[in-house]
CSV table of C-alpha atoms and ligand atoms in Angstrom, one decimal:
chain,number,residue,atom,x,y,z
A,17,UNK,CA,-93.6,-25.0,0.3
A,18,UNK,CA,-93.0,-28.0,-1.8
A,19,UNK,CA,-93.7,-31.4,0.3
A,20,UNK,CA,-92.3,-34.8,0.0
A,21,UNK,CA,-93.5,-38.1,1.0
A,22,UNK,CA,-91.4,-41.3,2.0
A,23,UNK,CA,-91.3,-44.3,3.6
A,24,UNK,CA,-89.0,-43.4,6.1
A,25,UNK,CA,-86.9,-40.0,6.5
A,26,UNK,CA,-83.4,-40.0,7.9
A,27,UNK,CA,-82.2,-37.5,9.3
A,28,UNK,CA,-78.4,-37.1,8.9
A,29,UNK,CA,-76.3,-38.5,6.1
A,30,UNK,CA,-72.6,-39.9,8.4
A,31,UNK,CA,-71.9,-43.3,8.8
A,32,UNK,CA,-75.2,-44.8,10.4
A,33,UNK,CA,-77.8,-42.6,8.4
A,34,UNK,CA,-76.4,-43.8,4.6
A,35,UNK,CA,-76.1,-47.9,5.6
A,36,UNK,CA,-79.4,-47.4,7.1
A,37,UNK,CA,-80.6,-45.8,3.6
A,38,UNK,CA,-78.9,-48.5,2.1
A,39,UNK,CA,-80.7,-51.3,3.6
A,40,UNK,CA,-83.7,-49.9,3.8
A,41,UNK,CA,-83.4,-49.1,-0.4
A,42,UNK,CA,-82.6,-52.9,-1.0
A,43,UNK,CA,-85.6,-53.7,0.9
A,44,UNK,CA,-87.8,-51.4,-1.7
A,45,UNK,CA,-88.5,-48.7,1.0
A,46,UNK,CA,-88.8,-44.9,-0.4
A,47,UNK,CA,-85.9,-43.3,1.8
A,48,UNK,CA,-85.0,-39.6,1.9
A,49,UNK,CA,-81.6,-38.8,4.0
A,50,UNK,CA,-81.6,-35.1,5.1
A,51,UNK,CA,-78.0,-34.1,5.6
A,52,UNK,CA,-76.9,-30.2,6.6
A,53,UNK,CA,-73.7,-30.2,5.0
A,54,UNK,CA,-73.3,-29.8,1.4
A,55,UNK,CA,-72.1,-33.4,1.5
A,56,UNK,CA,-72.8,-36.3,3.2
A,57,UNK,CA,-69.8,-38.3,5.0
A,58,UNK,CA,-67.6,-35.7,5.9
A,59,UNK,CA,-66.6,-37.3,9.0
A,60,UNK,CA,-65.6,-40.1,7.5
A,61,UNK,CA,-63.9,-38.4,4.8
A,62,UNK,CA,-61.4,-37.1,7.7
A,63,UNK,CA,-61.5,-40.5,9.6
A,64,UNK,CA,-58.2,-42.2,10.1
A,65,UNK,CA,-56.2,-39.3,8.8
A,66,UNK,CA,-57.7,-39.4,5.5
A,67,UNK,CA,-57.8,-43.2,5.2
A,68,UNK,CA,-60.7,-44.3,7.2
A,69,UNK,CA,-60.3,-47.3,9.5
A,70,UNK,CA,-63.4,-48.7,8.2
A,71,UNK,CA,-63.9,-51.6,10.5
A,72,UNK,CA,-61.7,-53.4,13.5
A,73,UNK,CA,-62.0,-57.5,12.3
A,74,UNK,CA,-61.9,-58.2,15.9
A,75,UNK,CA,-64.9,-56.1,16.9
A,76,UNK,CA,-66.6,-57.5,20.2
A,77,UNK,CA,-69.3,-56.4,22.3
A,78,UNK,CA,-66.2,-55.4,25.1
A,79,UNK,CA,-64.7,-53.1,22.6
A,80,UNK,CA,-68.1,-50.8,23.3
A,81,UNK,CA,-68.5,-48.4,26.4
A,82,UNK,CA,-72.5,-47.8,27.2
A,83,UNK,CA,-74.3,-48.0,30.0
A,84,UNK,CA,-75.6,-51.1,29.2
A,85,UNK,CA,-72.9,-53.1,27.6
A,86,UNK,CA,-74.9,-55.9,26.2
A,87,UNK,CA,-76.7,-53.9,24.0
A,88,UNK,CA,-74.4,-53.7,21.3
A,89,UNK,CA,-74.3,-57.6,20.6
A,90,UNK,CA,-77.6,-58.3,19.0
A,91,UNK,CA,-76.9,-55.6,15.7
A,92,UNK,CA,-73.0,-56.4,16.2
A,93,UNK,CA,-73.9,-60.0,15.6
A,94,UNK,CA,-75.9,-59.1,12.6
A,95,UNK,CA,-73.8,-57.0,10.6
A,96,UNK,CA,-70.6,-58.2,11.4
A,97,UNK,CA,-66.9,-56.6,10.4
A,98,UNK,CA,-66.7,-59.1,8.0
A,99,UNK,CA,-70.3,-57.9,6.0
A,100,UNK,CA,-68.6,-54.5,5.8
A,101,UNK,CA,-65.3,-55.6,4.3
A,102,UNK,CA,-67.5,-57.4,1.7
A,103,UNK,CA,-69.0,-54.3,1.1
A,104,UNK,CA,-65.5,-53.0,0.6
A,105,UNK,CA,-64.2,-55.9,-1.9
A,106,UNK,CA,-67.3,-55.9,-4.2
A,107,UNK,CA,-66.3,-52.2,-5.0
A,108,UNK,CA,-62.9,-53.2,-5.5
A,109,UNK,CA,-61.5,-50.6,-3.1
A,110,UNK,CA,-58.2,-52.4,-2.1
A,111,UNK,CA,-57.2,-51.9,1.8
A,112,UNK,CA,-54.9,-53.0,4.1
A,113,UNK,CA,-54.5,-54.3,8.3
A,114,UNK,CA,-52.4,-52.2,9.9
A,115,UNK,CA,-52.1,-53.0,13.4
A,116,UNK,CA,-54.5,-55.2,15.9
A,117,UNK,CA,-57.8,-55.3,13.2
A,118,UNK,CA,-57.7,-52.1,12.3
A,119,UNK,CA,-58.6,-52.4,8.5
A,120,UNK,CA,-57.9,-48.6,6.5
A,121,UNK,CA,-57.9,-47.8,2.6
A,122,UNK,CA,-55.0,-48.2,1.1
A,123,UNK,CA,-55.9,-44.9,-0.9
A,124,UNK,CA,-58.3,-42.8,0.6
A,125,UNK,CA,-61.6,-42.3,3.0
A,126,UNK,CA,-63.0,-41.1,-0.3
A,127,UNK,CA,-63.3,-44.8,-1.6
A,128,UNK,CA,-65.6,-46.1,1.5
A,129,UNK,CA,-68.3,-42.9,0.9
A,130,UNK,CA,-67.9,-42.8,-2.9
A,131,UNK,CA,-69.1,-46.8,-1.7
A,132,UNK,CA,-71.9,-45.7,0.5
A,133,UNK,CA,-72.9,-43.4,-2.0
A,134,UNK,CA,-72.9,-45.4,-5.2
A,135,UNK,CA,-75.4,-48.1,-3.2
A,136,UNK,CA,-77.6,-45.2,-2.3
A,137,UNK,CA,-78.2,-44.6,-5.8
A,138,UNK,CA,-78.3,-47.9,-6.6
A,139,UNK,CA,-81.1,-48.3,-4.2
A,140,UNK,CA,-82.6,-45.7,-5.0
A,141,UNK,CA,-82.2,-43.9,-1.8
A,142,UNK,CA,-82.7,-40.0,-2.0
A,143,UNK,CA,-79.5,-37.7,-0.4
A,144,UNK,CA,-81.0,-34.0,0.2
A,145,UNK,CA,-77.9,-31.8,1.2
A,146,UNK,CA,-77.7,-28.4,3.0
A,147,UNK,CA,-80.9,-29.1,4.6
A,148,UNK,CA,-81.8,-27.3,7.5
A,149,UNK,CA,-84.3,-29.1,9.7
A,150,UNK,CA,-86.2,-26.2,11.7
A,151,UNK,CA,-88.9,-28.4,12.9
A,152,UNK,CA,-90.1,-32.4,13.5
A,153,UNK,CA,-93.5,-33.0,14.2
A,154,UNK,CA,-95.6,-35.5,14.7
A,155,UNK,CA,-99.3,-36.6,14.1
A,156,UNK,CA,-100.1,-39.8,11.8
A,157,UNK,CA,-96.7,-39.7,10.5
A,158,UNK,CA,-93.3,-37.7,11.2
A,159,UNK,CA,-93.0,-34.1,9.4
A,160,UNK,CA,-89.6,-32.7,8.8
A,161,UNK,CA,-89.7,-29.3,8.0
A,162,UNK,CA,-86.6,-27.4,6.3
A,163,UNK,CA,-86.4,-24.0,5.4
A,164,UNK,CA,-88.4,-24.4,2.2
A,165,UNK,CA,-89.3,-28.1,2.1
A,166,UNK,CA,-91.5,-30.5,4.5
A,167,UNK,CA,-90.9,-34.5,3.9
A,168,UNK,CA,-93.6,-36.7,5.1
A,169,UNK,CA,-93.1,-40.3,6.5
A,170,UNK,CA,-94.4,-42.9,8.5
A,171,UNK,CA,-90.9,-43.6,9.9
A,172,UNK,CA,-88.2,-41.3,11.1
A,173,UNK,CA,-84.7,-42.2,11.7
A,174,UNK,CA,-82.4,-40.6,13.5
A,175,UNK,CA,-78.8,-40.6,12.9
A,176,UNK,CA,-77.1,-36.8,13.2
A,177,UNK,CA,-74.2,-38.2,15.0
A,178,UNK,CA,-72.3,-37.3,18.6
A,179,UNK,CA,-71.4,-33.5,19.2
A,180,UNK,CA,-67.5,-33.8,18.1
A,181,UNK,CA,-66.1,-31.6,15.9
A,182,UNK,CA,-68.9,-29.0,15.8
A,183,UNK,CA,-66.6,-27.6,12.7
A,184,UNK,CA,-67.8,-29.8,10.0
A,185,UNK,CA,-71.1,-30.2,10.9
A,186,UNK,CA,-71.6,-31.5,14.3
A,187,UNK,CA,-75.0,-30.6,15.9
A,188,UNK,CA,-77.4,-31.5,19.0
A,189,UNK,CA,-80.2,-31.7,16.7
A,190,UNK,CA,-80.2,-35.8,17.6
A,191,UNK,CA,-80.2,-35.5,21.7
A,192,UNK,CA,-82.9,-32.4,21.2
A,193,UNK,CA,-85.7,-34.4,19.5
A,194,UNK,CA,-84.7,-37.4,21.7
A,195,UNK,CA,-85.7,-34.9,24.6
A,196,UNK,CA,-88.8,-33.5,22.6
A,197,UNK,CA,-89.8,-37.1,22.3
A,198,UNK,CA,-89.6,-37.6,26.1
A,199,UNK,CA,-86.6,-40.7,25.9
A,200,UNK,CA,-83.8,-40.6,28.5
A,201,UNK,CA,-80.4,-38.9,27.3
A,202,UNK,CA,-77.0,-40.1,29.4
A,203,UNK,CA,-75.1,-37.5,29.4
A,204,UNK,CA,-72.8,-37.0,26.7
A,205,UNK,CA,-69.1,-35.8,27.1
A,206,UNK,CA,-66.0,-36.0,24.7
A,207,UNK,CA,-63.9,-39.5,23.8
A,208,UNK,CA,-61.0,-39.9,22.3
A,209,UNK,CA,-59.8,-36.6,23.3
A,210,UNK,CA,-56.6,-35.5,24.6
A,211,UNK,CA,-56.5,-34.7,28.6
A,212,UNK,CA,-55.3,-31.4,29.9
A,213,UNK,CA,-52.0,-31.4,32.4
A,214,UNK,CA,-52.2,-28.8,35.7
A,215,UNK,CA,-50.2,-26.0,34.8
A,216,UNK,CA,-47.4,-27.5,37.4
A,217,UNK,CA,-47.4,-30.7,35.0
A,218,UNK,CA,-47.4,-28.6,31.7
A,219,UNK,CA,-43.9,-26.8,33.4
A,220,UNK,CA,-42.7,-29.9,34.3
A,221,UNK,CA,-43.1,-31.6,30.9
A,222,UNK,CA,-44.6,-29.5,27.5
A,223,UNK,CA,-41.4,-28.7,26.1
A,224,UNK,CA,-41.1,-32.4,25.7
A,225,UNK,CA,-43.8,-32.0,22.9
A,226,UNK,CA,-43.9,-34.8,20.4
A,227,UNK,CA,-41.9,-37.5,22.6
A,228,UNK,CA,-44.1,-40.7,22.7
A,229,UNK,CA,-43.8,-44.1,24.6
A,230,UNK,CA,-45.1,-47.3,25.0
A,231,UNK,CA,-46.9,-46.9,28.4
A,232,UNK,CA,-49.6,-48.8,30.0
A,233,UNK,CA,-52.5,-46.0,30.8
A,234,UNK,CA,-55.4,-47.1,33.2
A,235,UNK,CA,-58.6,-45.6,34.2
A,236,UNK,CA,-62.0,-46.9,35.4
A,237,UNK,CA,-61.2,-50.2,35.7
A,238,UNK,CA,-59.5,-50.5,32.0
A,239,UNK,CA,-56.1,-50.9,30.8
A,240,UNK,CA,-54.9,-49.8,27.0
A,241,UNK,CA,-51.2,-50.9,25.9
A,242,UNK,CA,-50.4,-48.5,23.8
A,243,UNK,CA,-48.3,-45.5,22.6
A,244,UNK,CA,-48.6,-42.2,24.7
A,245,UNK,CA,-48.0,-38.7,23.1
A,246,UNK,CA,-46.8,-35.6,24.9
A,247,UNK,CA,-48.6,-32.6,23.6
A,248,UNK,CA,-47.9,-28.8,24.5
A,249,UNK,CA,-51.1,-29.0,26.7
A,250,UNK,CA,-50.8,-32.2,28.0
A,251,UNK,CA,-50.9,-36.3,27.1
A,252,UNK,CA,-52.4,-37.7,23.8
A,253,UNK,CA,-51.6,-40.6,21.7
A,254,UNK,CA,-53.3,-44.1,21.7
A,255,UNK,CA,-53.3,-45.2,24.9
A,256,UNK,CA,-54.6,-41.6,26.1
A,257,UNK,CA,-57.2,-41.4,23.7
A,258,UNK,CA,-58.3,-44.7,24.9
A,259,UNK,CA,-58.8,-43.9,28.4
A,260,UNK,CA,-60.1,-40.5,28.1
A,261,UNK,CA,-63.5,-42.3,26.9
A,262,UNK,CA,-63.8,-44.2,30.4
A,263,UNK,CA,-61.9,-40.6,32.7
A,264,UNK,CA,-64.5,-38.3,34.2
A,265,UNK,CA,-63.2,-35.4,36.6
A,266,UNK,CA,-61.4,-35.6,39.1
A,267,UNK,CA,-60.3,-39.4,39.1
A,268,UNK,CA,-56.7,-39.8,38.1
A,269,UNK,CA,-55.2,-41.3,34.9
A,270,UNK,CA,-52.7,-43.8,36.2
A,271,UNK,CA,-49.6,-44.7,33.7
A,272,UNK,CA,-46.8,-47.6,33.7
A,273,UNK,CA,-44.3,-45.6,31.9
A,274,UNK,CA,-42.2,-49.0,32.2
A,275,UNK,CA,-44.8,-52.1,31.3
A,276,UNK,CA,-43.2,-55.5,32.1
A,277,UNK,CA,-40.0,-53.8,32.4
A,278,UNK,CA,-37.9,-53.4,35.8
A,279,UNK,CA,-36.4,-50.6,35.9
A,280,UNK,CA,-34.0,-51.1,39.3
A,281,UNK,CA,-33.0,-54.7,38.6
A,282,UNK,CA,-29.1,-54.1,38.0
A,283,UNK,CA,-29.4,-52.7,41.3
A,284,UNK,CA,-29.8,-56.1,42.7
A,285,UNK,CA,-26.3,-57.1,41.5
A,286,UNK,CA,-24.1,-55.7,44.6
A,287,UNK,CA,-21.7,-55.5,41.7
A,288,UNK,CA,-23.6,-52.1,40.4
A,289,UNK,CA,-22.9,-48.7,41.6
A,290,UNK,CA,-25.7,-47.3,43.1
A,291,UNK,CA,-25.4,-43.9,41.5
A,292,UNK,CA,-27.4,-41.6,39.1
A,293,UNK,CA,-25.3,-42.2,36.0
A,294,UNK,CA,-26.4,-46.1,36.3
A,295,UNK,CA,-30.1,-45.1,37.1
A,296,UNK,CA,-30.4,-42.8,34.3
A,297,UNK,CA,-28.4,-45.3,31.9
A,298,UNK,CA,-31.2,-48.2,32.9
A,299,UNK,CA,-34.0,-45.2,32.4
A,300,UNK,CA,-32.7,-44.4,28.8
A,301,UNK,CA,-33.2,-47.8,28.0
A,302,UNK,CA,-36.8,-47.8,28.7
A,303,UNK,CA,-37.5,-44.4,28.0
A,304,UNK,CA,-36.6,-41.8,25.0
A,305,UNK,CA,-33.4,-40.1,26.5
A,306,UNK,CA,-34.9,-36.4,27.4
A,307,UNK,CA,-38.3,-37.9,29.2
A,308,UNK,CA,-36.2,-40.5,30.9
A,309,UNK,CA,-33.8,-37.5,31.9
A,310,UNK,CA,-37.1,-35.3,33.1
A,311,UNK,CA,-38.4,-38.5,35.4
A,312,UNK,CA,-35.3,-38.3,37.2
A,313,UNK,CA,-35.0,-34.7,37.9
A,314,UNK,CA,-38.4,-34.7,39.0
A,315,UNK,CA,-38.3,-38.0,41.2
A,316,UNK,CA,-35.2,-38.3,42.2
A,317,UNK,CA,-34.5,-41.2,44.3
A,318,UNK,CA,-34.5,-39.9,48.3
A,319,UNK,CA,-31.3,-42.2,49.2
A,320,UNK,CA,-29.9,-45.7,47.8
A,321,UNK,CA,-31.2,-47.7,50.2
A,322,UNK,CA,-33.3,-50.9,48.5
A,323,UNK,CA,-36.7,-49.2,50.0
A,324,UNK,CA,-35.9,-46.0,48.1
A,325,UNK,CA,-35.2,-47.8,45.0
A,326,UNK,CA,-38.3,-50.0,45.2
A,327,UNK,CA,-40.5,-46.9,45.9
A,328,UNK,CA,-39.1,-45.2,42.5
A,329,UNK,CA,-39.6,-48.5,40.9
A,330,UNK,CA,-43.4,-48.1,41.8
A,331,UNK,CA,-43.5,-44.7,41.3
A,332,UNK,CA,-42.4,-45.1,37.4
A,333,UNK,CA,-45.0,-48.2,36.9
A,334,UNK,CA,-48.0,-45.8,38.5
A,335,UNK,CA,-47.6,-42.2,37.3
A,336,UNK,CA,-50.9,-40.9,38.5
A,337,UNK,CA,-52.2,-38.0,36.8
A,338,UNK,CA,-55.4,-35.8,37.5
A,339,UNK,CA,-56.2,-33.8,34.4
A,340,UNK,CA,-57.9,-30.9,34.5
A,341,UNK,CA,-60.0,-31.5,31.9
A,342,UNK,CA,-59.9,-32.6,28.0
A,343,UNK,CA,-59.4,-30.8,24.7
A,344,UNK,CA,-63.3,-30.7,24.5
A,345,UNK,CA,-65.7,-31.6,21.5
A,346,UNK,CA,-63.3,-30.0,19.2
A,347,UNK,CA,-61.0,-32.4,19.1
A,348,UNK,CA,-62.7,-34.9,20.4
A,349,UNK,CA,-63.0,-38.0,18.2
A,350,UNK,CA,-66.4,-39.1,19.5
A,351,UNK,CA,-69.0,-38.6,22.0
A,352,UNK,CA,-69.7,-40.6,25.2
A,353,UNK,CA,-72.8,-41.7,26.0
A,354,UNK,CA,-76.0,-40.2,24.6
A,355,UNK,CA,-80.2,-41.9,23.8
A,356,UNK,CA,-80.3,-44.6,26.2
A,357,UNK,CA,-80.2,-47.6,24.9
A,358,UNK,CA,-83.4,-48.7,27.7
A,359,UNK,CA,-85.7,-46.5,24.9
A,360,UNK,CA,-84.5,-48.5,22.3
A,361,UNK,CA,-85.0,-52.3,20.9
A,362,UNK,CA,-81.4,-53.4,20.7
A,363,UNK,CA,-82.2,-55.3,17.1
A,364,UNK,CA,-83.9,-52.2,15.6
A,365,UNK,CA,-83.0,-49.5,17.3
A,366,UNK,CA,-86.7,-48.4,17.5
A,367,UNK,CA,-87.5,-46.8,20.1
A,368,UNK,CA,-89.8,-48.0,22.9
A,369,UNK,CA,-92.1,-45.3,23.6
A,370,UNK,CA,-92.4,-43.7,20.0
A,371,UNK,CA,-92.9,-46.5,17.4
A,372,UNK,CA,-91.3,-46.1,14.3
A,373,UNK,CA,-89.0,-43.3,15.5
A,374,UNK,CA,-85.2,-45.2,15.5
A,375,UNK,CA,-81.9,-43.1,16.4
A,376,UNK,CA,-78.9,-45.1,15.5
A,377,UNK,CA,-75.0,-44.8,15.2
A,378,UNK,CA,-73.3,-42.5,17.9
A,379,UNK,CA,-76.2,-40.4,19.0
A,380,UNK,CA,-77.4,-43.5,21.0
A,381,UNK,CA,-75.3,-44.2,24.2
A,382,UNK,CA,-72.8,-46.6,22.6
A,383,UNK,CA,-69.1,-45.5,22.1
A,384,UNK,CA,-66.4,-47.6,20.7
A,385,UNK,CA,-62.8,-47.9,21.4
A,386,UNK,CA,-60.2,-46.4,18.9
A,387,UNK,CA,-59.2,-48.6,15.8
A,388,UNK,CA,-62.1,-48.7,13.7
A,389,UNK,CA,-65.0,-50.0,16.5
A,390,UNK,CA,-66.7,-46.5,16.0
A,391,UNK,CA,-67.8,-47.3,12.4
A,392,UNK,CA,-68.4,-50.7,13.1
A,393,UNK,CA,-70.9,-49.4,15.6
A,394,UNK,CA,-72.9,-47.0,12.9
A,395,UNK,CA,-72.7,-49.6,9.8
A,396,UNK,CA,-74.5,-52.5,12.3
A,397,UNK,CA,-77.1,-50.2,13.8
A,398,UNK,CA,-77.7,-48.5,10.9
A,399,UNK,CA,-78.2,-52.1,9.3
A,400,UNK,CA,-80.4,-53.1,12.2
A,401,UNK,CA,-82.6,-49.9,11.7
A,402,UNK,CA,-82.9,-50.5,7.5
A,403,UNK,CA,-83.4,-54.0,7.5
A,404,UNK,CA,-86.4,-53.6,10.1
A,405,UNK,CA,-88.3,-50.4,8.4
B,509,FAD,C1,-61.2,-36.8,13.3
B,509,FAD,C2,-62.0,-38.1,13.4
B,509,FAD,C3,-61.5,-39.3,13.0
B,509,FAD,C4,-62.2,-40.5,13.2
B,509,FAD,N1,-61.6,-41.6,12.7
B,509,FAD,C5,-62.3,-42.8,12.9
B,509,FAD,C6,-61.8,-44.0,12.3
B,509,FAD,O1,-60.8,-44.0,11.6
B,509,FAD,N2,-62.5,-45.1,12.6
B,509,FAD,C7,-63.7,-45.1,13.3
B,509,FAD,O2,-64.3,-46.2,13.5
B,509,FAD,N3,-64.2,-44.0,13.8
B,509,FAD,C8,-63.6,-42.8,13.6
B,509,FAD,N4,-64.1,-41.7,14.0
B,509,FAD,C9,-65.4,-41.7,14.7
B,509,FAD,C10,-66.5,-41.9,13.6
B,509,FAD,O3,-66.3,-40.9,12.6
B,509,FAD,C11,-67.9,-41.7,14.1
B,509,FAD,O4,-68.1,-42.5,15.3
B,509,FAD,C12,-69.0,-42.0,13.1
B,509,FAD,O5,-68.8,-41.2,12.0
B,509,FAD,C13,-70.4,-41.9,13.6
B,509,FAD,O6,-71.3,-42.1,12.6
B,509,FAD,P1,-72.7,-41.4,12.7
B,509,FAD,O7,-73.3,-41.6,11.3
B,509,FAD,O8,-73.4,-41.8,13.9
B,509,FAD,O9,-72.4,-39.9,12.8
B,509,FAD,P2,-71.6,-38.9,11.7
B,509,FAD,O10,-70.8,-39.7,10.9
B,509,FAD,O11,-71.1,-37.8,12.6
B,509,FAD,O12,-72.8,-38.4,10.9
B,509,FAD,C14,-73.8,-37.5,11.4
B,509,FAD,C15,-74.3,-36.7,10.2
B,509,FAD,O13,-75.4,-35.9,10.6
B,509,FAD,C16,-75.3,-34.6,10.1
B,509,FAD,N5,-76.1,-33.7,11.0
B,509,FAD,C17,-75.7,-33.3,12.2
B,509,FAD,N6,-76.7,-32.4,12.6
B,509,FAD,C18,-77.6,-32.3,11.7
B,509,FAD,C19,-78.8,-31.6,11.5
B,509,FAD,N7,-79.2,-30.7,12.5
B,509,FAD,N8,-79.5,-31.8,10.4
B,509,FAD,C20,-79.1,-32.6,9.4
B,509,FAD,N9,-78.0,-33.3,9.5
B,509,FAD,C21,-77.2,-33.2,10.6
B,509,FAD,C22,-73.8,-34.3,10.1
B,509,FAD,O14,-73.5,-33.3,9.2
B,509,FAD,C23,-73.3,-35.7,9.7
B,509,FAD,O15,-73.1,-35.8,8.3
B,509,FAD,C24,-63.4,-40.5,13.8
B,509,FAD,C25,-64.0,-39.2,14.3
B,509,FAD,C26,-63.3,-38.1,14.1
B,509,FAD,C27,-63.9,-36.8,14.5
C-alpha cells in the first residue's frame, strides 16, 4: 500500500474543498484533495443550468439559514463576493448580472472550475480522483485510507458536500465522520426542492404544467417575491424553491397569487356588473388565462354580496397549501442543516473538540438562499479553513 504524507488532506474536491486547497497552496502548505468522482467540481459544472451563478454581490449574513444565523458573518466578511469575482476577472472569464446579484458566466460553469483548477496547480495543490475513502483514523495525525493508498496529515478537512443529488456523487461520508468524531449533526433535509401537491391538489391543477406566476410564497416566518412554477407533481419555480429550505411537514406553504394587486376593486364602482365574466376578466389580468380560469372554478364566489367578494379577495392573496412532502435529495438543490456550527470556530471552521479537523462548505449547518449564496458560502469557508492551516 503506497502512503502519502501532507500537510493537510481534504477530503472532497466541490466548491469548498478546491478554494480551501487553494489558499492553503498560496500559503506553502502540502495539500492533497481526495475527490470520488473521476473529476472534481461536478456540481458546479451543472450549477445554474450549465452557467454557474458563481456569487450573489449582495450576499449577507440574512441570505443564510442555520441554526445559528450569525455564524456565517465572520468568513462572509472575509472572503467577500467581491474577492471571488476578482478571482473571476484575473482569468479573464467574462460574466454577466442577471437579475438581483446573481452573477453567472457568460459561457459556461466550465470556466469557474477550469479557474479553481488552474490555481490548484498553480499552488501546487494535489487533486486525487476516484478515490474511495474506506477509512479515517486518527492517532498523532489523520490517516485516510482508500482502497490502495493511505495519506497521512496533521490536518484533515472536510468538505464532501450536502446529500443532493446522490447521482453525481453525493455521499454522507461528511455527516458519518462528524458522528465518528463525536460533534453534533442537525438534521439535514432537502432545500431548494420542489413540494409535492395532495393528490386532490394535483387533480385540481397538474395539467396546468409549465404555467408560472409572480406570487408572493411564505413560510416560517419568510417571504420570497418571486416566480412560481406549476409542475405535474406539484409547485416549483423561484419562489417555491425558496421556501422549501425554511417548510418542514405539515406547516402550510401560504401564497399571494395576487401581490399588491386587488383583485375585486372594479367591484367597488356600483357601475360594474357583479358577474363572473367581470371577475374572470379582472383575474386574467393578474393571472395567465387557464390558472386564473382554474381559481375560479375552484373558489367560486358563494354570492355577490361585498363580504363574499372580500373573502375571495383574501382567499386569492393566502392560498394555503400543505404539501405532502418534496421531490427529495434528488432534486434537491442543496441540503438543510448539517455539523453544527457550536463544534466549529466560525473564522476557521475548526472544530472545537478535535483540533485540526475543519468541515467546511455545505456539510456544516449553513444553507443559502437561491441566486448564487450557496457558493458564496463554500468559497468563504473554504477560505477561512486554508488561510488558517
Ligand atoms: C443542480 C444544482 C444547481 C446548483 N446551482 C447553484 C448555483 O448556480 N449557485 C449556487 O450558489 N449554488 C448552486 N447549487 C448549490 C451548490 O452547488 C452547492 O451548495 C455547492 O457546490 C456546495 O459546495 P461543497 O464544496 O460544500 O459541496 P460539493 O460542491 O457538493 O462538493 C463535494 C464534493 O465531495 C465529493 N464527495 C462526496 N462524498 C465523497 C466521499 N465519500 N469521498 C470523496 N469525495 C466525496 C463529491 O463528489 C463532490 O465533488 C446548485 C446545486 C445543484 C444540485
Amino acid at each position: 500500500m503506497a502512503i502519502h504524507s501532507f500537510d493537510a488532506v481534504i477530503l472532497g474536491g466541490g466548491a469548498a474543498g478546491l478554494m480551501c486547497a487553494i489558499e492553503a497552496g498560496q500559503r506553502g502548505r502540502r495539500v492533497a484533495v481526495l475527490e470520488r468522482g473521476d473529476r472534481p467540481g461536478k456540481k458546479i459544472l451543472i450549477s445554474g443550468g450549465g452557467r454557474c451563478n458563481f456569487t450573489n454581490i449582495h450576499c449577507k449574513p440574512e441570505n443564510f439559514i442555520s441554526s445559528n444565523p450569525h455564524f456565517a458573518r465572520s468568513a462572509l466578511a472575509r472572503y467577500t463576493p467581491s474577492d471571488f469575482v476578482a478571482l473571476v476577472e484575473k482569468h479573464g472569464i467574462r460574466y454577466h448580472e442577471k437579475k438581483l446579484g446573481q452573477f453567472f458566466c457568460d459561457r459556461s460553469a466550465r470556466d469557474i472550475l477550469g479557474m479553481l483548477e488552474a490555481e490548484c496547480d498553480a499552488v501546487g495543490a494535489r487533486i486525487v480522483t476516484s478515490a474511495k475513502v474506506q477509512e479515517v483514523t486518527r492517532t498523532t495525525e489523520f490517516v485516510v485510507r482508500t482502497e490502495n493508498e493511505e495519506f497521512h496529515a496533521n490536518v484533515l478537512v472536510v468538505a464532501t458536500g450536502g446529500l443532493s443529488i446522490p447521482k453525481i456523487g453525493a455521499t454522507s461520508l461528511g455527516y458519518d465522520l462528524a458522528r465518528q468524531f463525536g460533534l453534533k449533526i442537525c438534521d439535514p433535509r432537502p432545500g431548494l426542492v420542489s413540494l409535492l401537491f395532495t393528490s386532490e391538489e394535483r387533480s385540481r391543477y397538474c395539467d396546468l404544467t409549465g404555467i408560472s406566476t409572480e406570487v408572493v410564497a411564505a413560510c416560517d416566518g419568510q417571504r420570497f417575491r418571486e416566480k412560481m412554477l406549476i409542475t405535474h407533481r406539484g409547485l416549483s419555480g423561484p419562489a417555491i424553491l425558496q421556501v422549501s429550505s425554511y417548510w418542514e411537514q405539515p406547516h402550510p406553504v401560504q401564497i399571494d397569487l395576487a401581490p399588491e394587486r386587488q383583485i375585486t376593486a372594479a367591484f367597488s364602482d356600483p357601475q360594474t356588473p357583479r358577474t363572473v365574466g367581470v371577475l374572470r376578466s379582472e383575474l386574467r389580468k393578474v393571472l395567465p388565462s387557464r390558472l386564473a380560469d382554474r381559481w375560479l372554478d375552484t373558489h367560486p364566489p358563494a354570492s355577490w354580496t361585498n363580504h363574499s367578494l372580500s373573502e375571495l379577495e383574501r382567499e386569492i392573496h393566502a392560498w394555503a397549501i400543505t404539501p405532502t412532502g418534496t421531490e427529495g435529495y434528488e432534486k434537491a438543490e442543496v441540503t438543510v442543516g448539517g455539523v453544527d456550527t457550536d463544534e466549529l470556530s466560525p473564522k476557521t471552521m475548526e472544530t472545537r473538540r478535535v483540533p485540526c479537523l475543519f468541515f467546511i462548505g455545505e456539510v456544516v449547518d449553513v444553507t443559502g438562499h437561491l441566486g448564487g449564496f450557496n457558493f458564496q458560502w463554500a468559497w468563504a469557508s473554504g477560505a477561512a479553513a486554508g488561510r488558517a492551516l
